[in-house]
Coordinates of C-alpha atoms and ligand atoms in Angstrom, one line a residue:
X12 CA 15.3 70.4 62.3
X13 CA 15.4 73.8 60.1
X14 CA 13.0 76.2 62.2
X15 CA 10.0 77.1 60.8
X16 CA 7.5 80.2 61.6
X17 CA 4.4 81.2 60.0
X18 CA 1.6 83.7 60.7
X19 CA -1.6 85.3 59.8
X20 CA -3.2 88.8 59.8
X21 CA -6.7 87.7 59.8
X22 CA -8.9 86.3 56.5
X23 CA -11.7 88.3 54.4
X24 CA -11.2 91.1 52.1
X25 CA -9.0 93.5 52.5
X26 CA -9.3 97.3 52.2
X27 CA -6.6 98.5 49.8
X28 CA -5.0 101.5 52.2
X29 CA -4.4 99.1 55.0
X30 CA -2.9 96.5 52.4
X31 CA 0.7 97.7 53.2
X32 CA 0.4 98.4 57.0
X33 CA -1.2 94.6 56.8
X34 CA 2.1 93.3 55.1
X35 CA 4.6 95.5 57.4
X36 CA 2.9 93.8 60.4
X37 CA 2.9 90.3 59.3
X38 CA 6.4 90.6 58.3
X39 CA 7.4 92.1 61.5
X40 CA 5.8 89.6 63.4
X41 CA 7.2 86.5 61.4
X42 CA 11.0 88.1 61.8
X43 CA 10.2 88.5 65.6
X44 CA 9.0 84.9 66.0
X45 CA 11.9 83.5 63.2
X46 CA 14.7 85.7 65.6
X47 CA 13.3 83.3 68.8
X48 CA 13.6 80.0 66.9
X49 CA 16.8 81.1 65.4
X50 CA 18.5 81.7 68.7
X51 CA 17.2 78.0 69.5
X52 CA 13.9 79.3 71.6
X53 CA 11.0 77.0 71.7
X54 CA 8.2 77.0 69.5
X55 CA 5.7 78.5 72.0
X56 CA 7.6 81.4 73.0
X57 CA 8.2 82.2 68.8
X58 CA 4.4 81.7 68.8
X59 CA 3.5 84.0 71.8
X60 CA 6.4 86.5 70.2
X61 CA 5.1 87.4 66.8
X62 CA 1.3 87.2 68.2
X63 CA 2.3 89.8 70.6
X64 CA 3.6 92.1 67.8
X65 CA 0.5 91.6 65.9
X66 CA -1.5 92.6 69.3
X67 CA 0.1 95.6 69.6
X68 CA -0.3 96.6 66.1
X69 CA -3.3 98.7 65.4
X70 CA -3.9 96.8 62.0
X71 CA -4.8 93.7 63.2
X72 CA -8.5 92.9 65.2
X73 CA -6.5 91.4 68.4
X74 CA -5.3 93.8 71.6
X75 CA -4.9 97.2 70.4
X76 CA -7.3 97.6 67.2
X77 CA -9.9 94.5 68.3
X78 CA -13.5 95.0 66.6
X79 CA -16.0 96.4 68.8
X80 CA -18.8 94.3 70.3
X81 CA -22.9 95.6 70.2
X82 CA -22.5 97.5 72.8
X83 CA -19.2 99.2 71.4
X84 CA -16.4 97.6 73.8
X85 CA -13.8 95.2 73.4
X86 CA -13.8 91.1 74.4
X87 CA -11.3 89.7 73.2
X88 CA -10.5 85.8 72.6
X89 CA -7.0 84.2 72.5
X90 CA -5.5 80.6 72.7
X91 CA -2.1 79.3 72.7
X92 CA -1.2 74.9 72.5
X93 CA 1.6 73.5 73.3
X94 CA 2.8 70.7 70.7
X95 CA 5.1 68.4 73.1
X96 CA 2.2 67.6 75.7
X97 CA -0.7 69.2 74.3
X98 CA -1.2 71.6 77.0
X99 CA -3.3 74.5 76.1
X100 CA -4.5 77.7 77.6
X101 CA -7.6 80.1 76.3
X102 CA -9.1 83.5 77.4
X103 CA -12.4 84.4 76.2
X104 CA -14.5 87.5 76.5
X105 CA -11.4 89.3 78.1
X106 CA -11.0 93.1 78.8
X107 CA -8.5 95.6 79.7
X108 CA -5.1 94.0 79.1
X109 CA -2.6 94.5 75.9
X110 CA -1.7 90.8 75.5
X111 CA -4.4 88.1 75.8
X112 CA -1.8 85.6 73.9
X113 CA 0.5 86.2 77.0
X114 CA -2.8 85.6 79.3
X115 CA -3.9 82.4 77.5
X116 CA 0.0 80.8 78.4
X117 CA -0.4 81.9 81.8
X118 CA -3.2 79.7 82.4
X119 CA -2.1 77.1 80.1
X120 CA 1.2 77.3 83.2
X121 CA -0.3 78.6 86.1
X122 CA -3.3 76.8 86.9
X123 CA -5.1 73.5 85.7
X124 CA -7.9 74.6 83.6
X125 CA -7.4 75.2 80.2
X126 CA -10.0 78.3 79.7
X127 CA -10.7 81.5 81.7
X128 CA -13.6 83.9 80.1
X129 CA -14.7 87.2 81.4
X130 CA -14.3 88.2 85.0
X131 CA -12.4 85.4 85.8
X132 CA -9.9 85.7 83.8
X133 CA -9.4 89.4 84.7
X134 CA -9.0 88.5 88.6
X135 CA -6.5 86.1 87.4
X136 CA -4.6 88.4 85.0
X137 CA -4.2 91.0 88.1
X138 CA -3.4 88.0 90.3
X139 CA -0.8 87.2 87.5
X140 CA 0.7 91.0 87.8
X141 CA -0.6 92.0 84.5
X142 CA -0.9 95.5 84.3
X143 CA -4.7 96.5 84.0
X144 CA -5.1 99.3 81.0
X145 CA -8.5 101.2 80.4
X146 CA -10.5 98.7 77.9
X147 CA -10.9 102.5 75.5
X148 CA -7.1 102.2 75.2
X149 CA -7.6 99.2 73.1
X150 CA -10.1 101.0 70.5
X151 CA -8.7 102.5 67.2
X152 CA -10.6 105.4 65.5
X153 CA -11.0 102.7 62.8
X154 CA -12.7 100.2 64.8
X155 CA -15.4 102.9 66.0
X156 CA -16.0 103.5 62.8
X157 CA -16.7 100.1 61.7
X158 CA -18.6 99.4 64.4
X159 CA -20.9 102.4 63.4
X160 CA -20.8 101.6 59.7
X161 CA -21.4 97.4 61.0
X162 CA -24.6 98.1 63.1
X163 CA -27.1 96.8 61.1
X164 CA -24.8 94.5 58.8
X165 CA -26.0 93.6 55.8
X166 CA -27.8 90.0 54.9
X167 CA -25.0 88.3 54.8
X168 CA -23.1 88.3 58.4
X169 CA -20.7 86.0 57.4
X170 CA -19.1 87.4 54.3
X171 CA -19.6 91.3 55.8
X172 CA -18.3 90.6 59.3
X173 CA -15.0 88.6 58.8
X174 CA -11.4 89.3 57.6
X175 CA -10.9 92.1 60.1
X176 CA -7.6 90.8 61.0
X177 CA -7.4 88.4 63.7
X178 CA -4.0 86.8 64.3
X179 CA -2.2 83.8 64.7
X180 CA 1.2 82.5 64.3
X181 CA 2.5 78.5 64.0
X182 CA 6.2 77.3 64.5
X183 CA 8.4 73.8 64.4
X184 CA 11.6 74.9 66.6
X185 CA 14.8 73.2 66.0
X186 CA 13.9 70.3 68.1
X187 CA 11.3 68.9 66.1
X188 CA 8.2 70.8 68.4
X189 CA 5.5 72.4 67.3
X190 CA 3.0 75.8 68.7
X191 CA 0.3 77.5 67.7
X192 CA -1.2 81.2 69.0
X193 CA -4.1 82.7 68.0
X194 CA -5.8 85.8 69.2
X195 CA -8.5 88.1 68.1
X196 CA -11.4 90.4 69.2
X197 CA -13.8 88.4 67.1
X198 CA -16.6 89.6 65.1
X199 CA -17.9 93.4 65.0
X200 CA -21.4 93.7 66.9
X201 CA -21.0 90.0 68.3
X202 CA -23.4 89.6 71.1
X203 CA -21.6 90.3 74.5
X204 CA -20.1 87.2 76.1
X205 CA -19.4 86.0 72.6
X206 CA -17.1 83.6 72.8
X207 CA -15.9 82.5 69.1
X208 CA -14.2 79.7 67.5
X209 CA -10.5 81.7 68.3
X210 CA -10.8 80.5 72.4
X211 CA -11.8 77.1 71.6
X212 CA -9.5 74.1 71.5
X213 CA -9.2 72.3 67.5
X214 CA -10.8 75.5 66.4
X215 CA -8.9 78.6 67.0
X216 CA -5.8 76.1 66.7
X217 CA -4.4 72.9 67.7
X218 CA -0.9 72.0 68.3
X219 CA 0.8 68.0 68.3
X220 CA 4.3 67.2 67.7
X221 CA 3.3 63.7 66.3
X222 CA 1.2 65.7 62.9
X223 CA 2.1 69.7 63.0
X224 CA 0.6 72.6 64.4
X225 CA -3.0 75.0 62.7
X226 CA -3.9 78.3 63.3
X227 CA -7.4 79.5 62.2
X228 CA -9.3 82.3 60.9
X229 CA -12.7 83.6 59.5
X230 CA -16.3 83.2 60.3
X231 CA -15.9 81.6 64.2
X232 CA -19.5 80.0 64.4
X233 CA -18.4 78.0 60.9
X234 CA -15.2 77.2 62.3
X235 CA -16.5 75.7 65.5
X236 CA -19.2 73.5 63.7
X237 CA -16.3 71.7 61.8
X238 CA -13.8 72.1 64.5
X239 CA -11.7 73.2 61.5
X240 CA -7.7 73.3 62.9
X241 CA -8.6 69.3 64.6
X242 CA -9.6 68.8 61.2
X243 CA -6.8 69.8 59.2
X244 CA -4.3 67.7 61.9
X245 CA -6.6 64.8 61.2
X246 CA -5.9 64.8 57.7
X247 CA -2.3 65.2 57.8
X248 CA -2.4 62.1 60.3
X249 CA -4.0 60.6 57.4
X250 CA -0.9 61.1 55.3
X251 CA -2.4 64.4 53.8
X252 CA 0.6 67.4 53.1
X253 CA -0.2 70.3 55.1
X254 CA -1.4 72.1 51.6
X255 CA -3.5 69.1 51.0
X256 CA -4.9 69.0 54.1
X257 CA -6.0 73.0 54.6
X258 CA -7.7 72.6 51.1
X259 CA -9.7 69.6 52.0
X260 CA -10.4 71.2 55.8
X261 CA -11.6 74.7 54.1
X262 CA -13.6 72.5 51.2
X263 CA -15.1 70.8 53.6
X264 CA -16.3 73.8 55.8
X265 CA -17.3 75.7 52.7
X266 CA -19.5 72.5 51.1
X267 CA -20.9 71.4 54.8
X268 CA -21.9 74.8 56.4
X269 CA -21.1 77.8 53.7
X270 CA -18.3 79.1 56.2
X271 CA -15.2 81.0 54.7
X272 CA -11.9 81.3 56.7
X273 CA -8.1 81.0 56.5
X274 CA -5.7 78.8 58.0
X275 CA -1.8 78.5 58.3
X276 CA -0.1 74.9 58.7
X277 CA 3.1 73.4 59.8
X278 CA 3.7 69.8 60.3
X279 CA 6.2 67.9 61.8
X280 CA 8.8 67.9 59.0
X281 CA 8.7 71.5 58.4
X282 CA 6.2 71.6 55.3
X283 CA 3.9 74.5 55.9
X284 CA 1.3 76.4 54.1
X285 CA -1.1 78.9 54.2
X286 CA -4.6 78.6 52.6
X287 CA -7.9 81.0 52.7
X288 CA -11.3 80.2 51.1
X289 CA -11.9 84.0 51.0
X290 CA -10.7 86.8 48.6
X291 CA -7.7 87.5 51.1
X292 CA -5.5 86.5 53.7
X293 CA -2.3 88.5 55.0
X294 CA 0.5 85.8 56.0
X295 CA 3.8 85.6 56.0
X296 CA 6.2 82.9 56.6
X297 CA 10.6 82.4 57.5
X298 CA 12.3 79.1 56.7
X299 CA 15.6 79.4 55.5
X300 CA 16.5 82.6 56.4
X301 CA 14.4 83.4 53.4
X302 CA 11.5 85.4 54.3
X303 CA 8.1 84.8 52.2
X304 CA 5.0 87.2 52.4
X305 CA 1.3 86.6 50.3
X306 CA -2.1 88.7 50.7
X307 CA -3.8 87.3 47.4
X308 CA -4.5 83.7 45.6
X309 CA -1.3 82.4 44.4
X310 CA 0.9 85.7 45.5
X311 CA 4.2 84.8 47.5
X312 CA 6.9 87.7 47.4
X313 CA 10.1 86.0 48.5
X314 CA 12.8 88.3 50.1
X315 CA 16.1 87.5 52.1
X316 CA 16.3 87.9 55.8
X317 CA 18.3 90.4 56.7
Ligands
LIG3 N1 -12.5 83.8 63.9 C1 -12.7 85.1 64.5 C2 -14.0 85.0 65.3 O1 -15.0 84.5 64.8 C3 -12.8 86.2 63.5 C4 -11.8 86.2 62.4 O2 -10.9 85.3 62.3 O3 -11.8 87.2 61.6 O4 -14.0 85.4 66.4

């Protein structure tokens, strides 16, 4: 099987002076995921690889850079799924630690639940060794800003609050299994305890060797009601392509409950694709040593790996 990675940098619009600190990250992140999988690393650790690149990029609404809640601090979300037995493991509503992504697999390993929100999963985290940072260390000057500027948000919550880059990543390894990641600090001025569509298994993303591997993004609360990554596997297990199957997922969520969002897709023969119902969605994917990269409708630069 011919490795496969592919990740996101969060669906919406997208400001044009980020645009090219957006495409930098993704590509970084898909190189750092495409280097595990070359070396013959599994598809989770890929996964867990790029989405910690994208965490620690302050572009991207997920660790360092996550969107700022009413009260103007961070919670932050995160899943990761395991394709081979469908193990899973979720934070939610998590503060003061870089990598949430690297959380979520710890307690999709260490323990036998499948999701740890707020205090609980700090105590575990610390129990885990992870070293505890102040939760200000995770806001950007940008995300204050946007918090201030997001306050009273227009009519339209959905459309105004989403595509402020949360972050996943989906990979097929060379022995035919497939991961997803996804992390984010949700939406600005959620409600605190929030806990979005990102933390939540066959929303935030869903991983099974038998159909392929989804990793979400957009409005959470739309997501959830369609259960949109469960979805888009059912389809493909209805003989749909992974392109097929991400337009007929995003369709549907659009027609049934006027949510917008992105998705990327791999399934188990290495077909991929990613798809956004909004005006943009930073991805960028590495098959082939070729590297591929798209922020608008129909856009896919194609470069060489070096
Ligand atoms: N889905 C995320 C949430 O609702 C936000 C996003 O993807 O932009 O928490």
């Amino acid at each position: 099987m011919k490795p496969v990675i592919v990740v996101h940098g969060g669906a919406g619009t997208i400001v044009k002076e980020y645009e090219e600190g957006y495409r930098t990250g993704v590509k970084r992140a898909a190189l750092k995921g495409y280097d595990c999988l070359r070396q013959k690393g599994a598809a989770l650790t890929a996964v867990e690889e790029a989405v910690v690149v994208l965490e620690n990029d302050p572009h991207f609404n997920a660790g360092y850079g996550s969107v700022l809640n009413e009260e103007g601090d961070v919670e932050m979300d995160a899943i990761i799924m395991d394709g081979r037995n469908l193990m899973s493991g979720a934070v939610s509503a998590v503060r003061c630690i870089a990598n949430p992504i690297t959380l979520a697999r710890l307690v999709m390993e260490k323990t036998d639940h499948m999701l740890l929100t707020c205090k609980g999963a700090s105590l575990f985290a610390k129990a885990q060794g992870i070293p505890e940072i102040p939760n200000e260390k995770l806001i950007t000057e940008r995300s204050r800003e946007r918090w201030k500027t997001n306050l009273h948000p227009g009519s339209n919550p959905v459309v105004s609050q989403i595509g402020l880059g949360t972050v996943g990543a989906v990979a097929i390894d060379s022995e035919g299994n497939v991961a997803c990641a996804t992390s984010t600090g949700g939406l600005t001025n959620k409600m605190i305890g929030r806990v979005g569509d990102t933390a939540c298994i066959g929303s935030g993303g869903y991983a099974d060797n038998a159909f392929g591997a989804v990793s979400t993004t957009g409005h959470g609360e739309s997501i959830m009601k369609v259960t949109l990554a469960r979805l888009i596997i059912n389809h493909m297990e209805q003989g749909m392509s992974p392109e097929e199957a991400a337009e007929a997922g995003l369709k549907y969520m659009k027609t049934r409950v006027n949510g917008l969002g992105g998705v990327i897709v791999v399934n188990s023969s290495g077909d991929w694709t990613a798809k956004f119902s909004t005006k943009q969605m930073t991805w960028a994917a590495v098959q082939d040593d070729q590297l591929q990269v798209g922020v608008y409708h129909g856009e896919k630069d194609t470069m060489p790996v070096g």
